[in-house]
Amino acid sequence: MSVAKVPIVAKCTADRPERPQRLSDVFSDAEWQSLAPRAKTSQVAAQGLRWQNYGEQMDAATAGCP
């Protein structure tokens, strides 16, 4: 008796990380306009790091998916 191995596509069951909130969802237009330029810069830099971290977590969560 011979065995034939057939590849099958398995659904990925990894938990996806939660997406970071957009700054436009966190701050209203009035709130954003009231922030000092340095505070805006700080928020944008922190947002960039959150998205970078999200991407790395997503890569890790889906690394075993086909």
Short mmCIF file of N, CA and C in Angstrom, two decimals:
data_model
loop_
_atom_site.label_atom_id
_atom_site.label_comp_id
_atom_site.label_asym_id
_atom_site.label_seq_id
_atom_site.Cartn_x
_atom_site.Cartn_y
_atom_site.Cartn_z
N MET A 1 0.85 -1.17 0.00
CA MET A 1 0.00 0.00 0.00
C MET A 1 0.89 1.23 0.00
N SER A 2 0.63 2.15 -0.91
CA SER A 2 1.41 3.38 -0.96
C SER A 2 0.58 4.54 -0.42
N VAL A 3 1.28 5.54 0.08
CA VAL A 3 0.63 6.72 0.65
C VAL A 3 0.92 7.91 -0.25
N ALA A 4 -0.10 8.61 -0.62
CA ALA A 4 0.07 9.82 -1.42
C ALA A 4 -0.21 11.02 -0.52
N LYS A 5 0.78 11.88 -0.37
CA LYS A 5 0.60 13.07 0.46
C LYS A 5 0.08 14.19 -0.42
N VAL A 6 -1.04 14.75 -0.01
CA VAL A 6 -1.67 15.83 -0.76
C VAL A 6 -1.72 17.07 0.13
N PRO A 7 -1.13 18.16 -0.34
CA PRO A 7 -1.19 19.38 0.50
C PRO A 7 -2.62 19.94 0.52
N ILE A 8 -3.01 20.42 1.68
CA ILE A 8 -4.31 21.06 1.80
C ILE A 8 -4.10 22.46 2.37
N VAL A 9 -5.01 23.34 2.07
CA VAL A 9 -4.93 24.71 2.59
C VAL A 9 -5.67 24.74 3.92
N ALA A 10 -4.96 25.11 4.94
CA ALA A 10 -5.56 25.21 6.27
C ALA A 10 -5.85 26.67 6.57
N LYS A 11 -7.03 26.91 7.12
CA LYS A 11 -7.39 28.28 7.48
C LYS A 11 -6.51 28.75 8.64
N CYS A 12 -6.06 29.96 8.54
CA CYS A 12 -5.22 30.53 9.59
C CYS A 12 -6.08 30.84 10.81
N THR A 13 -5.65 30.38 11.96
CA THR A 13 -6.43 30.58 13.17
C THR A 13 -5.74 31.50 14.16
N ALA A 14 -4.72 32.20 13.72
CA ALA A 14 -3.99 33.10 14.62
C ALA A 14 -4.85 34.31 14.98
N ASP A 15 -4.71 34.76 16.21
CA ASP A 15 -5.42 35.97 16.64
C ASP A 15 -4.69 37.18 16.10
N ARG A 16 -5.44 38.05 15.44
CA ARG A 16 -4.84 39.26 14.89
C ARG A 16 -4.77 40.32 15.97
N PRO A 17 -3.70 41.11 15.99
CA PRO A 17 -3.62 42.18 16.98
C PRO A 17 -4.63 43.28 16.66
N GLU A 18 -4.98 44.03 17.65
CA GLU A 18 -5.93 45.13 17.46
C GLU A 18 -5.23 46.30 16.75
N ARG A 19 -5.91 46.85 15.74
CA ARG A 19 -5.34 47.98 14.99
C ARG A 19 -5.28 49.22 15.87
N PRO A 20 -4.23 50.00 15.72
CA PRO A 20 -4.17 51.27 16.47
C PRO A 20 -5.27 52.22 15.99
N GLN A 21 -5.74 53.05 16.90
CA GLN A 21 -6.72 54.05 16.52
C GLN A 21 -6.05 55.14 15.71
N ARG A 22 -6.77 55.67 14.76
CA ARG A 22 -6.26 56.79 13.97
C ARG A 22 -6.31 58.05 14.83
N LEU A 23 -5.37 58.94 14.60
CA LEU A 23 -5.36 60.18 15.36
C LEU A 23 -6.65 60.98 15.12
N SER A 24 -7.21 60.87 13.94
CA SER A 24 -8.46 61.59 13.66
C SER A 24 -9.63 61.01 14.46
N ASP A 25 -9.50 59.78 14.94
CA ASP A 25 -10.53 59.19 15.80
C ASP A 25 -10.28 59.53 17.27
N VAL A 26 -9.04 59.83 17.60
CA VAL A 26 -8.68 60.14 18.98
C VAL A 26 -8.95 61.61 19.29
N PHE A 27 -8.62 62.49 18.34
CA PHE A 27 -8.75 63.93 18.54
C PHE A 27 -9.79 64.50 17.59
N SER A 28 -10.63 65.38 18.11
CA SER A 28 -11.52 66.13 17.22
C SER A 28 -10.68 67.19 16.52
N ASP A 29 -11.22 67.79 15.48
CA ASP A 29 -10.48 68.84 14.78
C ASP A 29 -10.12 69.98 15.73
N ALA A 30 -11.06 70.35 16.58
CA ALA A 30 -10.80 71.45 17.52
C ALA A 30 -9.70 71.08 18.52
N GLU A 31 -9.74 69.85 19.02
CA GLU A 31 -8.70 69.40 19.96
C GLU A 31 -7.34 69.40 19.28
N TRP A 32 -7.28 68.90 18.05
CA TRP A 32 -6.01 68.83 17.32
C TRP A 32 -5.46 70.23 17.09
N GLN A 33 -6.32 71.15 16.69
CA GLN A 33 -5.88 72.52 16.42
C GLN A 33 -5.41 73.23 17.69
N SER A 34 -5.93 72.82 18.84
CA SER A 34 -5.53 73.46 20.10
C SER A 34 -4.19 72.95 20.63
N LEU A 35 -3.70 71.85 20.08
CA LEU A 35 -2.42 71.31 20.54
C LEU A 35 -1.26 72.16 20.04
N ALA A 36 -0.25 72.27 20.87
CA ALA A 36 0.99 72.96 20.48
C ALA A 36 1.70 72.12 19.42
N PRO A 37 2.50 72.76 18.56
CA PRO A 37 3.22 72.00 17.53
C PRO A 37 4.05 70.86 18.09
N ARG A 38 4.68 71.06 19.23
CA ARG A 38 5.48 70.00 19.84
C ARG A 38 4.61 68.82 20.27
N ALA A 39 3.44 69.11 20.78
CA ALA A 39 2.51 68.05 21.20
C ALA A 39 2.02 67.27 19.99
N LYS A 40 1.75 67.98 18.88
CA LYS A 40 1.33 67.31 17.65
C LYS A 40 2.45 66.39 17.15
N THR A 41 3.66 66.89 17.17
CA THR A 41 4.81 66.10 16.73
C THR A 41 4.95 64.85 17.58
N SER A 42 4.78 65.00 18.86
CA SER A 42 4.87 63.87 19.79
C SER A 42 3.79 62.83 19.50
N GLN A 43 2.57 63.30 19.24
CA GLN A 43 1.47 62.38 18.93
C GLN A 43 1.71 61.63 17.62
N VAL A 44 2.20 62.34 16.62
CA VAL A 44 2.45 61.71 15.32
C VAL A 44 3.58 60.68 15.44
N ALA A 45 4.64 61.02 16.19
CA ALA A 45 5.75 60.08 16.38
C ALA A 45 5.28 58.83 17.13
N ALA A 46 4.49 59.03 18.18
CA ALA A 46 3.98 57.89 18.94
C ALA A 46 3.07 57.02 18.07
N GLN A 47 2.28 57.67 17.22
CA GLN A 47 1.39 56.93 16.32
C GLN A 47 2.21 56.08 15.35
N GLY A 48 3.30 56.63 14.84
CA GLY A 48 4.16 55.87 13.95
C GLY A 48 4.71 54.62 14.61
N LEU A 49 5.11 54.76 15.88
CA LEU A 49 5.62 53.60 16.62
C LEU A 49 4.51 52.57 16.87
N ARG A 50 3.30 53.04 17.15
CA ARG A 50 2.18 52.10 17.36
C ARG A 50 1.91 51.31 16.08
N TRP A 51 1.93 51.97 14.92
CA TRP A 51 1.69 51.27 13.67
C TRP A 51 2.83 50.31 13.34
N GLN A 52 4.05 50.71 13.65
CA GLN A 52 5.19 49.81 13.42
C GLN A 52 5.05 48.57 14.30
N ASN A 53 4.71 48.76 15.56
CA ASN A 53 4.52 47.65 16.48
C ASN A 53 3.37 46.75 16.01
N TYR A 54 2.30 47.36 15.53
CA TYR A 54 1.16 46.60 15.00
C TYR A 54 1.61 45.72 13.84
N GLY A 55 2.40 46.27 12.94
CA GLY A 55 2.89 45.50 11.80
C GLY A 55 3.74 44.32 12.23
N GLU A 56 4.59 44.54 13.22
CA GLU A 56 5.43 43.45 13.72
C GLU A 56 4.59 42.38 14.40
N GLN A 57 3.58 42.79 15.16
CA GLN A 57 2.70 41.82 15.81
C GLN A 57 1.88 41.05 14.77
N MET A 58 1.45 41.73 13.72
CA MET A 58 0.69 41.07 12.66
C MET A 58 1.56 40.05 11.95
N ASP A 59 2.82 40.41 11.68
CA ASP A 59 3.75 39.45 11.05
C ASP A 59 3.91 38.21 11.93
N ALA A 60 4.08 38.43 13.23
CA ALA A 60 4.26 37.30 14.14
C ALA A 60 3.00 36.44 14.22
N ALA A 61 1.85 37.09 14.24
CA ALA A 61 0.59 36.35 14.38
C ALA A 61 0.27 35.53 13.13
N THR A 62 0.69 35.99 11.98
CA THR A 62 0.35 35.31 10.75
C THR A 62 1.52 34.57 10.11
N ALA A 63 2.62 34.45 10.82
CA ALA A 63 3.82 33.81 10.25
C ALA A 63 3.57 32.36 9.85
N GLY A 64 2.71 31.68 10.56
CA GLY A 64 2.46 30.27 10.25
C GLY A 64 1.30 30.06 9.28
N CYS A 65 0.70 31.14 8.82
CA CYS A 65 -0.45 31.02 7.91
C CYS A 65 0.04 30.82 6.46
N PRO A 66 -0.73 30.07 5.68
CA PRO A 66 -0.35 29.86 4.28
C PRO A 66 -0.55 31.12 3.46
#
